[in-house]
Amino acid sequence: MTVDHPADLTIVTLLPQLLDTNGDAANARVLAQRARWAGRSARIVPVQSVADLPETVDLVVIGSGTDTDLVAARDALRALAEPLRAWLAGGVPVLAVGTGWELLSAGLDLADGSTVDGLGLVSGRASALPARVTDDLVVDADGLRLLGFENHLRGYAGAAAPLGTVPYGTGNGDGTEGAVAGSFIGTHLHGPVLARNPQLADRMLRSACAARALSLAPSAQTDAVDGIAKAARNQVAVRLSLTSE
Amino acid sequence: MPLRYAPAILLGRVARTLARWRKPGGGSAVPGLVVNTIAPGFLPRTLNGFPGGLVIVTGSAGKSTTTKMLVAALRAHGMSVFTNQSTANISQGLTSALLERVSLTGRIEGDIAVLEMDEGHGALISGSLNPRVVVLTNVMVDQIDRFHDSDMVAAMLAKIAARATGSVVLNADDLYLARLGDGVVSGVTVARYGVSDEVLAANPRGLGYSLTSPTRLDAADGMVLTGVSGLDATVLVDGRVHELRLPARGTHYAVDALTALAAARSALLESFDAAVAVAAISTIPPVFGRGEVVSVRGSTVEFVLVQNPASLQLNVDSLDPDTEQILVAVGSDVRDPSYLWPADTSGLGHVQIASGSKAYDIGLQLAYDGVIVDRIEPDLGRALDDFLALPEPAHGVKTIIFSADSMRRTRAHLGLETNEADPS
Ligand SMILES: [Zn+2]
């Protein structure tokens, strides 16, 4: 492969300057490294505005920001509404964490009674919880146990389907956590969620690769890193008196 | 001051003696708690009573270094300075420190007081203080504040700055502080400092502030840091270039020195001599816990404290590239493991041991950044023992990069003195 050769996979990270308060824009780094370890070249393209958009987009991640930047982030995302709509319609895997997810919904009801309109690209809306939630969050998702940390002010209602149910933590606030709609995943899980829960990363990567008829090779590096992630998850599971994997 | 505080001071001294008797070297916050409970006016009355006034240094990062540099600069000008030596930013710790030096009439020897304050505690106690100078370093969302946001930190700093009677010294490159300076009441001077375009350009990731001002400070409007190279820095003060020696590598230390210089001028007014201040700042030893070099079990070891993602990035970027033995320890103070991920740790290259109660999480980040990690050992004591037992490195010194919690545990395990006065 030469430098001029385009990468197998292009991973877009949206507004990493505004939406990376908790390091969740790093989900792009996790996808890129796992693709590389599996024998595929991958590049990460930070996108602040339409001018930054690459020609092809295989995976999209959006992180979480502060409430101070809510309107600025919403306006910047709104300028990217058309490509976002096209990715969701075209089955491009999109992962959005925290406010990055909330801003794609119908809107946000804040604790002071005001609202911030969202882009209306995914069903449901975010509403203030009685108090900020900061704790470990455990999610049972189709036989997978996802584990991370939550730190948010709002819950979520009206998702097309939740990502899973919550044996420990708050999540959406109604016993469920996250949202899934086609190729879209929204979640409150930090970790970053794809590093802590590589099965979710591989679900996104397999989908992106299938669309381009690319294969992913098994790798010793991936196995070693997944062993670290498992140990990190088990450490939390033991602390929370849940069964280890 | 009359003898009204004498009983409280005496009681505080008894408590101090008892605390030391029970736990040598420890318990230093207890006497302060005793005095503050029975005489709540003692702390503000004493702090407001220095003839040269009170200087408060606050902000998210760089407080300790800046305070030490400022104290050195003031002492070089012949001033007798009262300062809080420990990192205890709580009123109990401060009161205990005052008890060490106070007479029964409530007077303390000293021309001026220079206090480092955490923005949260500072905002709480500043209402009763009348500082002549308030020095603001920057707004970063640090570990303590991370469940707040930058607006909240800026609001706490504004509250402290509003108490200034003489001047507010602020970092013009920090947009939150630059805006805060625009709102300072008339009669109070705003003294600005900042870095040049060249210095900013040499730090492509920025300086770690929550928001960076879009333009640089004009040399006509304040002191400017014009260059940083290794341990050397140049500053422009009133049209004259001065050369500074830094206590450790890194632009953040040069900015700390610049802050101290600007603060010294505001504190000393017409008696300020830039050359004297620069010479004094250039002699301060490496700061506790950040780039501190210690000798332990026959090895020379450098301690690097990571307080937030920005400081992790700055420290990774400024690490001597020859460093071949590194231990990284992250403890329970980093509650959300994604917290440190905005930093790119790939520059570490090779880490011997990842440790601390978050060993697997920091190990995971290092692995995704392409860093080779030989071993993940959550037991910090075992990790330290094995790391120190490694043969001496051919290049660089053994380097331990840790979060605050792991720093405390490391010092305790190695039997190194701790200057923590916070009882928690
Ligand atoms: Zn703080």
PDB file of N, CA, C and O in Angstrom, chain A residues 193-215:
ATOM      1  N   VAL A 193     -16.844   3.611  25.306  1.00  0.00           N
ATOM      2  CA  VAL A 193     -17.681   2.407  25.268  1.00  0.00           C
ATOM      3  C   VAL A 193     -17.099   1.343  24.348  1.00  0.00           C
ATOM      4  O   VAL A 193     -17.149   0.146  24.673  1.00  0.00           O
ATOM      5  N   LEU A 194     -16.492   1.723  23.221  1.00  0.00           N
ATOM      6  CA  LEU A 194     -15.994   0.708  22.285  1.00  0.00           C
ATOM      7  C   LEU A 194     -14.694   0.060  22.760  1.00  0.00           C
ATOM      8  O   LEU A 194     -14.391  -1.068  22.377  1.00  0.00           O
ATOM      9  N   ALA A 195     -13.915   0.766  23.598  1.00  0.00           N
ATOM     10  CA  ALA A 195     -12.690   0.165  24.134  1.00  0.00           C
ATOM     11  C   ALA A 195     -13.046  -0.822  25.241  1.00  0.00           C
ATOM     12  O   ALA A 195     -12.533  -1.937  25.290  1.00  0.00           O
ATOM     13  N   ARG A 196     -13.954  -0.392  26.102  1.00  0.00           N
ATOM     14  CA  ARG A 196     -14.363  -1.257  27.206  1.00  0.00           C
ATOM     15  C   ARG A 196     -15.184  -2.451  26.710  1.00  0.00           C
ATOM     16  O   ARG A 196     -15.188  -3.507  27.329  1.00  0.00           O
ATOM     17  N   ASN A 197     -15.921  -2.252  25.617  1.00  0.00           N
ATOM     18  CA  ASN A 197     -16.849  -3.291  25.121  1.00  0.00           C
ATOM     19  C   ASN A 197     -16.571  -3.574  23.645  1.00  0.00           C
ATOM     20  O   ASN A 197     -17.316  -3.136  22.766  1.00  0.00           O
ATOM     21  N   PRO A 198     -15.473  -4.303  23.372  1.00  0.00           N
ATOM     22  CA  PRO A 198     -15.052  -4.452  21.975  1.00  0.00           C
ATOM     23  C   PRO A 198     -16.069  -5.203  21.103  1.00  0.00           C
ATOM     24  O   PRO A 198     -16.045  -5.038  19.879  1.00  0.00           O
ATOM     25  N   GLN A 199     -16.971  -5.978  21.730  1.00  0.00           N
ATOM     26  CA  GLN A 199     -17.964  -6.674  20.899  1.00  0.00           C
ATOM     27  C   GLN A 199     -18.829  -5.679  20.149  1.00  0.00           C
ATOM     28  O   GLN A 199     -19.245  -5.922  19.010  1.00  0.00           O
ATOM     29  N   LEU A 200     -19.112  -4.550  20.814  1.00  0.00           N
ATOM     30  CA  LEU A 200     -19.920  -3.513  20.171  1.00  0.00           C
ATOM     31  C   LEU A 200     -19.129  -2.869  19.024  1.00  0.00           C
ATOM     32  O   LEU A 200     -19.677  -2.582  17.956  1.00  0.00           O
ATOM     33  N   ALA A 201     -17.834  -2.666  19.247  1.00  0.00           N
ATOM     34  CA  ALA A 201     -16.982  -2.111  18.191  1.00  0.00           C
ATOM     35  C   ALA A 201     -16.968  -3.045  16.979  1.00  0.00           C
ATOM     36  O   ALA A 201     -17.083  -2.604  15.831  1.00  0.00           O
ATOM     37  N   ASP A 202     -16.833  -4.340  17.260  1.00  0.00           N
ATOM     38  CA  ASP A 202     -16.753  -5.295  16.145  1.00  0.00           C
ATOM     39  C   ASP A 202     -18.078  -5.411  15.395  1.00  0.00           C
ATOM     40  O   ASP A 202     -18.094  -5.640  14.188  1.00  0.00           O
ATOM     41  N   ARG A 203     -19.191  -5.217  16.126  1.00  0.00           N
ATOM     42  CA  ARG A 203     -20.489  -5.221  15.454  1.00  0.00           C
ATOM     43  C   ARG A 203     -20.532  -4.092  14.420  1.00  0.00           C
ATOM     44  O   ARG A 203     -20.966  -4.287  13.279  1.00  0.00           O
ATOM     45  N   MET A 204     -20.040  -2.913  14.806  1.00  0.00           N
ATOM     46  CA  MET A 204     -20.016  -1.771  13.879  1.00  0.00           C
ATOM     47  C   MET A 204     -19.036  -2.009  12.734  1.00  0.00           C
ATOM     48  O   MET A 204     -19.338  -1.742  11.569  1.00  0.00           O
ATOM     49  N   LEU A 205     -17.855  -2.539  13.074  1.00  0.00           N
ATOM     50  CA  LEU A 205     -16.834  -2.757  12.037  1.00  0.00           C
ATOM     51  C   LEU A 205     -17.291  -3.796  11.020  1.00  0.00           C
ATOM     52  O   LEU A 205     -17.093  -3.628   9.818  1.00  0.00           O
ATOM     53  N   ARG A 206     -17.903  -4.892  11.507  1.00  0.00           N
ATOM     54  CA  ARG A 206     -18.362  -5.943  10.587  1.00  0.00           C
ATOM     55  C   ARG A 206     -19.396  -5.394   9.628  1.00  0.00           C
ATOM     56  O   ARG A 206     -19.378  -5.692   8.435  1.00  0.00           O
ATOM     57  N   SER A 207     -20.283  -4.558  10.155  1.00  0.00           N
ATOM     58  CA  SER A 207     -21.319  -3.973   9.317  1.00  0.00           C
ATOM     59  C   SER A 207     -20.710  -3.062   8.252  1.00  0.00           C
ATOM     60  O   SER A 207     -21.079  -3.119   7.069  1.00  0.00           O
ATOM     61  N   ALA A 208     -19.740  -2.239   8.663  1.00  0.00           N
ATOM     62  CA  ALA A 208     -19.097  -1.333   7.703  1.00  0.00           C
ATOM     63  C   ALA A 208     -18.325  -2.112   6.650  1.00  0.00           C
ATOM     64  O   ALA A 208     -18.339  -1.778   5.462  1.00  0.00           O
ATOM     65  N   CYS A 209     -17.642  -3.179   7.082  1.00  0.00           N
ATOM     66  CA  CYS A 209     -16.843  -3.966   6.143  1.00  0.00           C
ATOM     67  C   CYS A 209     -17.733  -4.757   5.185  1.00  0.00           C
ATOM     68  O   CYS A 209     -17.411  -4.916   3.995  1.00  0.00           O
ATOM     69  N   ALA A 210     -18.859  -5.257   5.710  1.00  0.00           N
ATOM     70  CA  ALA A 210     -19.777  -6.029   4.855  1.00  0.00           C
ATOM     71  C   ALA A 210     -20.275  -5.145   3.714  1.00  0.00           C
ATOM     72  O   ALA A 210     -20.396  -5.604   2.568  1.00  0.00           O
ATOM     73  N   ALA A 211     -20.513  -3.871   4.016  1.00  0.00           N
ATOM     74  CA  ALA A 211     -21.020  -2.962   2.982  1.00  0.00           C
ATOM     75  C   ALA A 211     -20.004  -2.764   1.867  1.00  0.00           C
ATOM     76  O   ALA A 211     -20.357  -2.412   0.755  1.00  0.00           O
ATOM     77  N   ARG A 212     -18.730  -2.986   2.168  1.00  0.00           N
ATOM     78  CA  ARG A 212     -17.674  -2.796   1.161  1.00  0.00           C
ATOM     79  C   ARG A 212     -17.032  -4.117   0.771  1.00  0.00           C
ATOM     80  O   ARG A 212     -15.962  -4.120   0.142  1.00  0.00           O
ATOM     81  N   ALA A 213     -17.660  -5.243   1.163  1.00  0.00           N
ATOM     82  CA  ALA A 213     -17.148  -6.575   0.848  1.00  0.00           C
ATOM     83  C   ALA A 213     -15.696  -6.754   1.303  1.00  0.00           C
ATOM     84  O   ALA A 213     -14.859  -7.300   0.591  1.00  0.00           O
ATOM     85  N   LEU A 214     -15.391  -6.216   2.484  1.00  0.00           N
ATOM     86  CA  LEU A 214     -14.062  -6.385   3.054  1.00  0.00           C
ATOM     87  C   LEU A 214     -14.140  -7.424   4.171  1.00  0.00           C
ATOM     88  O   LEU A 214     -15.172  -7.558   4.824  1.00  0.00           O
ATOM     89  N   SER A 215     -13.038  -8.132   4.397  1.00  0.00           N
ATOM     90  CA  SER A 215     -13.025  -9.089   5.504  1.00  0.00           C
ATOM     91  C   SER A 215     -12.130  -8.553   6.622  1.00  0.00           C
ATOM     92  O   SER A 215     -11.315  -7.672   6.402  1.00  0.00           O
TER      93      SER A 215
END
